[in-house]
Structures are given as C-alpha cells and as structure tokens.
Short mmCIF file of C-alpha atoms in Angstrom, two decimals:
data_model
loop_
_atom_site.label_atom_id
_atom_site.label_comp_id
_atom_site.label_asym_id
_atom_site.label_seq_id
_atom_site.Cartn_x
_atom_site.Cartn_y
_atom_site.Cartn_z
CA SER V 1 2.88 -12.55 16.90
CA SER V 2 5.78 -14.02 14.38
CA VAL V 3 5.37 -17.08 11.80
CA VAL V 4 7.65 -18.79 9.45
CA GLY V 5 6.72 -20.93 7.07
CA VAL V 6 6.99 -21.59 3.31
CA ARG V 7 4.37 -20.42 0.58
CA ALA V 8 4.24 -21.27 -3.17
CA GLU V 9 1.93 -19.83 -6.14
CA LEU V 10 1.58 -20.90 -9.58
CA PHE V 11 0.48 -17.47 -12.11
CA ASP V 12 -0.24 -16.34 -15.64
CA ILE V 13 0.37 -13.14 -17.28
CA ASP V 14 -0.95 -12.80 -20.05
CA PRO V 15 -1.22 -8.45 -20.14
CA ARG V 16 -2.71 -7.05 -23.83
CA ILE V 17 -2.54 -3.14 -24.99
CA VAL V 18 -5.77 -2.91 -27.26
CA GLY V 19 -5.60 0.07 -30.12
CA SER V 20 -7.65 1.87 -31.29
CA SER V 21 -8.72 -0.23 -33.74
CA GLY V 22 -9.38 -2.56 -31.47
CA VAL V 23 -7.07 -5.24 -32.49
CA SER V 24 -5.30 -6.98 -29.13
CA PHE V 25 -1.31 -7.15 -28.78
CA ASP V 26 0.01 -9.85 -26.68
CA PHE V 27 3.20 -8.44 -25.34
CA LEU V 28 4.21 -10.85 -22.69
CA ASP V 29 2.94 -14.86 -21.36
CA GLU V 30 4.32 -16.20 -18.75
CA THR V 31 2.75 -19.31 -16.76
CA SER V 32 5.39 -19.31 -13.96
CA SER V 33 6.00 -20.53 -10.49
CA LEU V 34 7.05 -19.31 -7.19
CA VAL V 35 7.93 -21.15 -3.85
CA PHE V 36 8.94 -18.77 -1.54
CA ALA V 37 10.26 -19.41 2.90
CA GLU V 38 8.73 -16.06 4.27
CA ALA V 39 8.87 -14.56 8.15
CA LEU V 40 6.36 -12.96 9.44
CA LEU V 41 6.53 -10.15 11.76
CA TYR V 42 3.51 -8.79 13.20
CA LEU V 43 2.47 -6.28 15.91
CA ASP V 44 -0.41 -3.78 16.44
CA THR V 45 -1.96 -2.15 19.80
CA PHE V 46 -4.45 0.13 17.81
CA ASP V 47 -7.81 0.72 20.51
CA SER V 48 -9.98 0.31 17.05
CA VAL V 49 -9.86 -1.75 13.73
CA SER V 50 -11.51 1.66 12.04
CA PHE V 51 -10.37 4.61 12.99
CA PRO V 52 -8.14 4.01 15.61
CA SER V 53 -7.27 6.90 17.73
CA ARG V 54 -3.93 5.63 19.90
CA GLY V 55 -1.33 2.70 19.40
CA ALA V 56 0.47 1.30 16.79
CA ARG V 57 1.06 -1.32 14.50
CA ILE V 58 3.84 -2.26 12.66
CA THR V 59 4.43 -5.52 10.31
CA GLY V 60 7.49 -6.62 9.17
CA ARG V 61 7.59 -9.37 6.12
CA SER V 62 10.84 -11.31 4.33
CA SER V 63 10.62 -13.61 1.60
CA LEU V 64 13.08 -15.16 -0.78
CA SER V 65 12.41 -17.96 -3.62
CA VAL V 66 14.08 -20.86 -3.50
CA GLY V 67 14.26 -24.25 -4.57
CA PRO V 68 13.86 -24.93 -8.43
CA LEU V 69 10.27 -25.34 -8.84
CA SER V 70 11.00 -20.68 -9.34
CA SER V 71 11.36 -19.00 -12.26
CA SER V 72 13.28 -16.48 -10.26
CA THR V 73 15.11 -16.10 -7.09
CA PHE V 74 14.86 -13.15 -5.68
CA GLY V 75 14.38 -11.26 -1.96
CA GLN V 76 11.92 -8.81 -0.35
CA HIS V 77 12.06 -7.03 2.68
CA VAL V 78 8.88 -4.77 3.61
CA ILE V 79 8.63 -2.71 7.06
CA ASP V 80 5.09 -1.26 7.80
CA ALA V 81 4.82 1.14 10.77
CA ALA V 82 2.09 3.27 11.88
CA GLY V 83 0.91 5.17 15.18
CA ARG V 84 -1.92 6.62 16.39
CA ILE V 85 -0.19 9.09 19.22
CA PRO V 86 -3.53 11.22 21.20
CA VAL V 87 -3.15 14.37 21.70
CA SER V 88 -7.22 15.15 23.44
CA SER V 89 -9.84 13.85 24.09
CA ASN V 90 -11.47 13.63 20.60
CA VAL V 91 -8.30 14.46 18.24
CA SER V 92 -4.66 12.61 17.77
CA LEU V 93 -1.94 12.59 15.28
CA MET V 94 -1.24 9.76 12.58
CA GLY V 95 1.70 8.29 11.25
CA ARG V 96 2.69 5.68 8.83
CA VAL V 97 6.06 4.94 7.56
CA VAL V 98 6.61 1.56 4.09
CA VAL V 99 9.68 1.08 2.86
CA GLY V 100 10.16 -1.67 0.88
CA ARG V 101 12.89 -3.12 -1.03
CA THR V 102 13.80 -6.10 -3.34
CA VAL V 103 17.01 -8.09 -3.72
CA GLY V 104 18.44 -10.29 -6.33
CA GLY V 105 16.83 -11.41 -10.06
CA SER V 106 14.19 -9.70 -11.64
CA THR V 107 10.51 -10.07 -10.13
CA PRO V 108 6.91 -10.42 -11.76
CA VAL V 109 5.06 -7.77 -12.64
CA HIS V 110 2.72 -8.73 -9.42
CA TYR V 111 5.93 -8.59 -7.47
CA ARG V 112 6.86 -5.06 -7.41
CA PHE V 113 5.84 -2.22 -5.52
CA TYR V 114 3.09 0.56 -6.37
CA ALA V 115 1.55 3.75 -4.46
CA GLY V 116 -1.20 5.23 -6.07
CA GLY V 117 -5.00 5.36 -5.58
CA PRO V 118 -7.51 5.08 -2.95
CA PHE V 119 -8.27 1.39 -3.06
CA PRO V 120 -6.16 -2.06 -2.61
CA PHE V 121 -6.27 -4.66 -4.72
CA GLU V 122 -5.65 -7.95 -3.18
CA MET V 123 -3.41 -9.47 -5.40
CA LEU V 124 -0.62 -7.14 -4.39
CA THR V 125 -1.22 -6.41 -0.69
CA GLY V 126 1.72 -5.50 0.77
CA ARG V 127 2.95 -4.10 -1.97
CA GLN V 128 0.31 -1.54 -2.57
CA PHE V 129 -0.15 1.82 -0.97
CA LEU V 130 -2.22 5.08 -0.85
CA LEU V 131 -0.96 8.00 -2.50
CA MET V 132 -2.91 10.99 -2.31
CA GLY V 133 -4.16 12.60 -5.71
CA HIS V 134 -2.05 10.33 -7.65
CA GLU V 135 -3.41 7.26 -10.71
CA LEU V 136 -3.71 4.37 -9.13
CA GLN V 137 -0.58 2.25 -9.35
CA GLU V 138 0.73 5.29 -10.80
CA VAL V 139 4.09 4.80 -8.91
CA ALA V 140 6.22 1.81 -9.11
CA GLY V 141 9.42 -0.03 -8.79
CA SER V 142 11.23 -2.48 -6.73
CA ASN V 143 11.65 -0.55 -4.09
CA LEU V 144 9.69 2.30 -2.24
CA ARG V 145 9.23 4.36 0.75
CA ALA V 146 6.33 5.71 1.59
CA VAL V 147 5.39 8.69 4.54
CA TRP V 148 1.95 9.59 5.93
CA ALA V 149 1.63 11.84 8.53
CA GLY V 150 -1.86 13.94 9.45
CA VAL V 151 -4.01 14.62 11.94
CA GLN V 152 -7.78 12.40 12.96
CA ILE V 153 -10.96 14.49 15.50
CA ARG V 154 -13.57 12.56 16.71
CA VAL V 155 -16.72 14.70 15.57
CA ARG V 156 -19.05 12.60 17.45
CA LYS V 157 -19.65 8.91 18.96
CA ASP V 158 -18.58 6.96 16.01
CA MET V 159 -18.12 9.81 13.46
CA TYR V 160 -15.18 11.09 12.54
CA ALA V 161 -12.95 13.56 10.30
CA GLY V 162 -10.21 14.31 9.58
CA ALA V 163 -6.61 15.29 7.29
CA VAL V 164 -3.62 13.77 5.76
CA TRP V 165 -0.80 15.12 3.55
CA ASN V 166 1.73 11.74 2.38
CA ALA V 167 4.66 11.11 -0.31
CA ALA V 168 5.82 7.54 -1.79
CA SER V 169 9.33 7.37 -4.23
CA ALA V 170 9.71 3.99 -6.29
CA SER V 171 12.83 3.24 -8.01
CA GLU V 172 14.64 0.43 -9.70
CA SER V 173 18.01 -0.09 -7.43
CA TRP V 174 18.27 0.68 -3.41
CA SER V 175 20.01 3.68 -1.85
CA TRP V 176 20.43 4.30 1.95
CA GLN V 177 19.83 8.30 1.18
CA VAL V 178 17.11 9.82 0.80
CA ASP V 179 16.89 12.63 -1.82
CA SER V 180 13.09 14.50 -1.29
CA ALA V 181 13.18 15.19 -4.94
CA GLU V 182 11.94 12.15 -5.82
CA PHE V 183 8.47 12.09 -3.89
CA SER V 184 5.48 12.09 -5.52
CA GLY V 185 3.15 14.26 -2.69
CA GLY V 186 -0.17 14.96 -1.87
CA VAL V 187 -3.00 16.19 0.57
CA GLY V 188 -6.52 14.31 1.46
CA VAL V 189 -9.21 15.50 3.90
CA ILE V 190 -11.35 12.22 4.91
CA ALA V 191 -14.98 12.38 6.78
CA GLY V 192 -15.67 8.33 7.99
CA ILE V 193 -18.06 6.95 10.23
CA ARG V 194 -18.28 3.05 11.51
CA THR V 195 -21.30 1.19 10.61
CA VAL V 196 -23.02 -2.29 10.48
CA VAL V 197 -20.82 -3.36 8.24
CA GLY V 198 -17.65 -1.64 8.77
CA PRO V 199 -15.93 1.34 8.09
CA ALA V 200 -17.70 4.41 5.53
CA GLN V 201 -15.54 7.04 4.18
CA VAL V 202 -15.38 10.13 2.27
CA MET V 203 -11.98 10.90 0.74
CA LEU V 204 -11.08 14.52 -0.87
CA THR V 205 -7.72 14.49 -2.51
CA THR V 206 -4.85 16.23 -4.86
CA ARG V 207 -1.74 16.84 -6.19
CA GLY V 208 -1.33 20.49 -4.60
CA PRO V 209 -4.11 23.41 -4.65
CA ASP V 210 -4.32 23.66 -8.21
CA GLY V 211 -5.44 19.99 -8.45
CA PRO V 212 -6.79 17.65 -10.23
CA TYR V 213 -9.20 16.86 -7.05
CA GLU V 214 -10.48 13.63 -6.85
CA LEU V 215 -13.74 12.26 -4.60
CA HIS V 216 -13.37 9.02 -3.77
CA LEU V 217 -15.79 6.75 -1.20
CA THR V 218 -15.69 3.70 -0.07
CA VAL V 219 -17.61 1.45 2.12
CA GLY V 220 -16.85 -2.20 4.44
CA HIS V 221 -13.41 -3.27 5.25
CA PHE V 222 -10.87 -4.40 2.46
CA PHE V 223 -10.17 -7.85 2.06
#
C-alpha cells in the first residue's frame, strides 16, 4: 500500500543536565513547529506478526518539512527492508537492511537517527533501531546505515530460538561509499514464545566475546 499526506506537529525541547551537586543546567529551550508533506510505501508478506518464518516487509518513507509554519526545512528518506527465507520446516534465515538519509537544513534532535538498546521509543519510531550490545541511542547521526543477519529455529509450536548479528553506522554527512570500518556491531542470542499478550522473548547481547553482556526481557508488541 502507499499513502501520501500532510502531517503537522508542535514540540517543546527542554533538556537538562544535573550536576553532582544537584544543580540543574538548562542548555536548550525550544518550542517549534513542523509541517510535513509525506509519502509512505508499505509492503508486508510475513506469514506471522511475531517470529515470522517466511516473507518480506518493506517500508519506504519520504518526508519534507515545508511552509512558513516549519521552524526548519529539511527532507528525510528511509528504506527499511526485512526478509525471512525458510531453509527447512523449522529453520529460517533472517536479513534486514535500513538506510536513512537527511538532506537540507538542521534537524531537531528527535529527527536524528539512532541505534542502540533493545527497546524502541515511541517518539523515534522509524528513526531508532536495535544495535546488539550497545547502550540506548549510543550511535546517532543525521544519516544511518544498519544491517542484520541471523537464523531462527522453531523449537516447538509457538517457541523459537535464534542468533542475530547486526551492525550500524551513523554520520552527519552522506556518502555513497560504504566503509566497513565505520560500523559498530554486536551479536545476540534470542529465545521467544508467543503468548496471549503478544510475543515474549529473552535476549542476551554483546559486542564481542569479551563483553560486556546484557540480558533483556520483552513482553508484548511495541506501539
């Protein structure tokens, strides 16, 4: 399916830094507005909402802030493509690629791209992505590239296990050349089960054999 439309938002940014003495320092206080012209392309052939074993899901989004009501003018383009290929009745290969690019003027902090941490943040939907073994939003920039590869095994009905490797690179300037040295990566081992409240999964992640290791538990669908 495809959608074209207009979206507007009003936001207030007031981040603070609290020192060791408990004194709070305001370094930015901004109330701004944005009006976007947007186009969205969405295709989903996965055979299940959680732990799919075959199919593909592709999301493409282009946004352009326009008009005198926008505090800054910029464009943003994102392609997110994921696929599952079954190699037997219980085993599937997983892959995913995300490319995000920002063009034009300065962007608000919540319109930058982020990678790191196991949980998405509602305000950053479509701009924050998992990065195994990294802290929440540890990798950030106006442009992002990220890749995933792994295997999923159906242990029994509604129970799954798998292993995933992924890496991401963020930058302030766009280049068509891809330098592998700019990517930060990690691996994860996942065990999951379908429940009446949605998928529940345990994930052990790390940047490498020397750690650090992190254990995460999620239950239900993200909104």
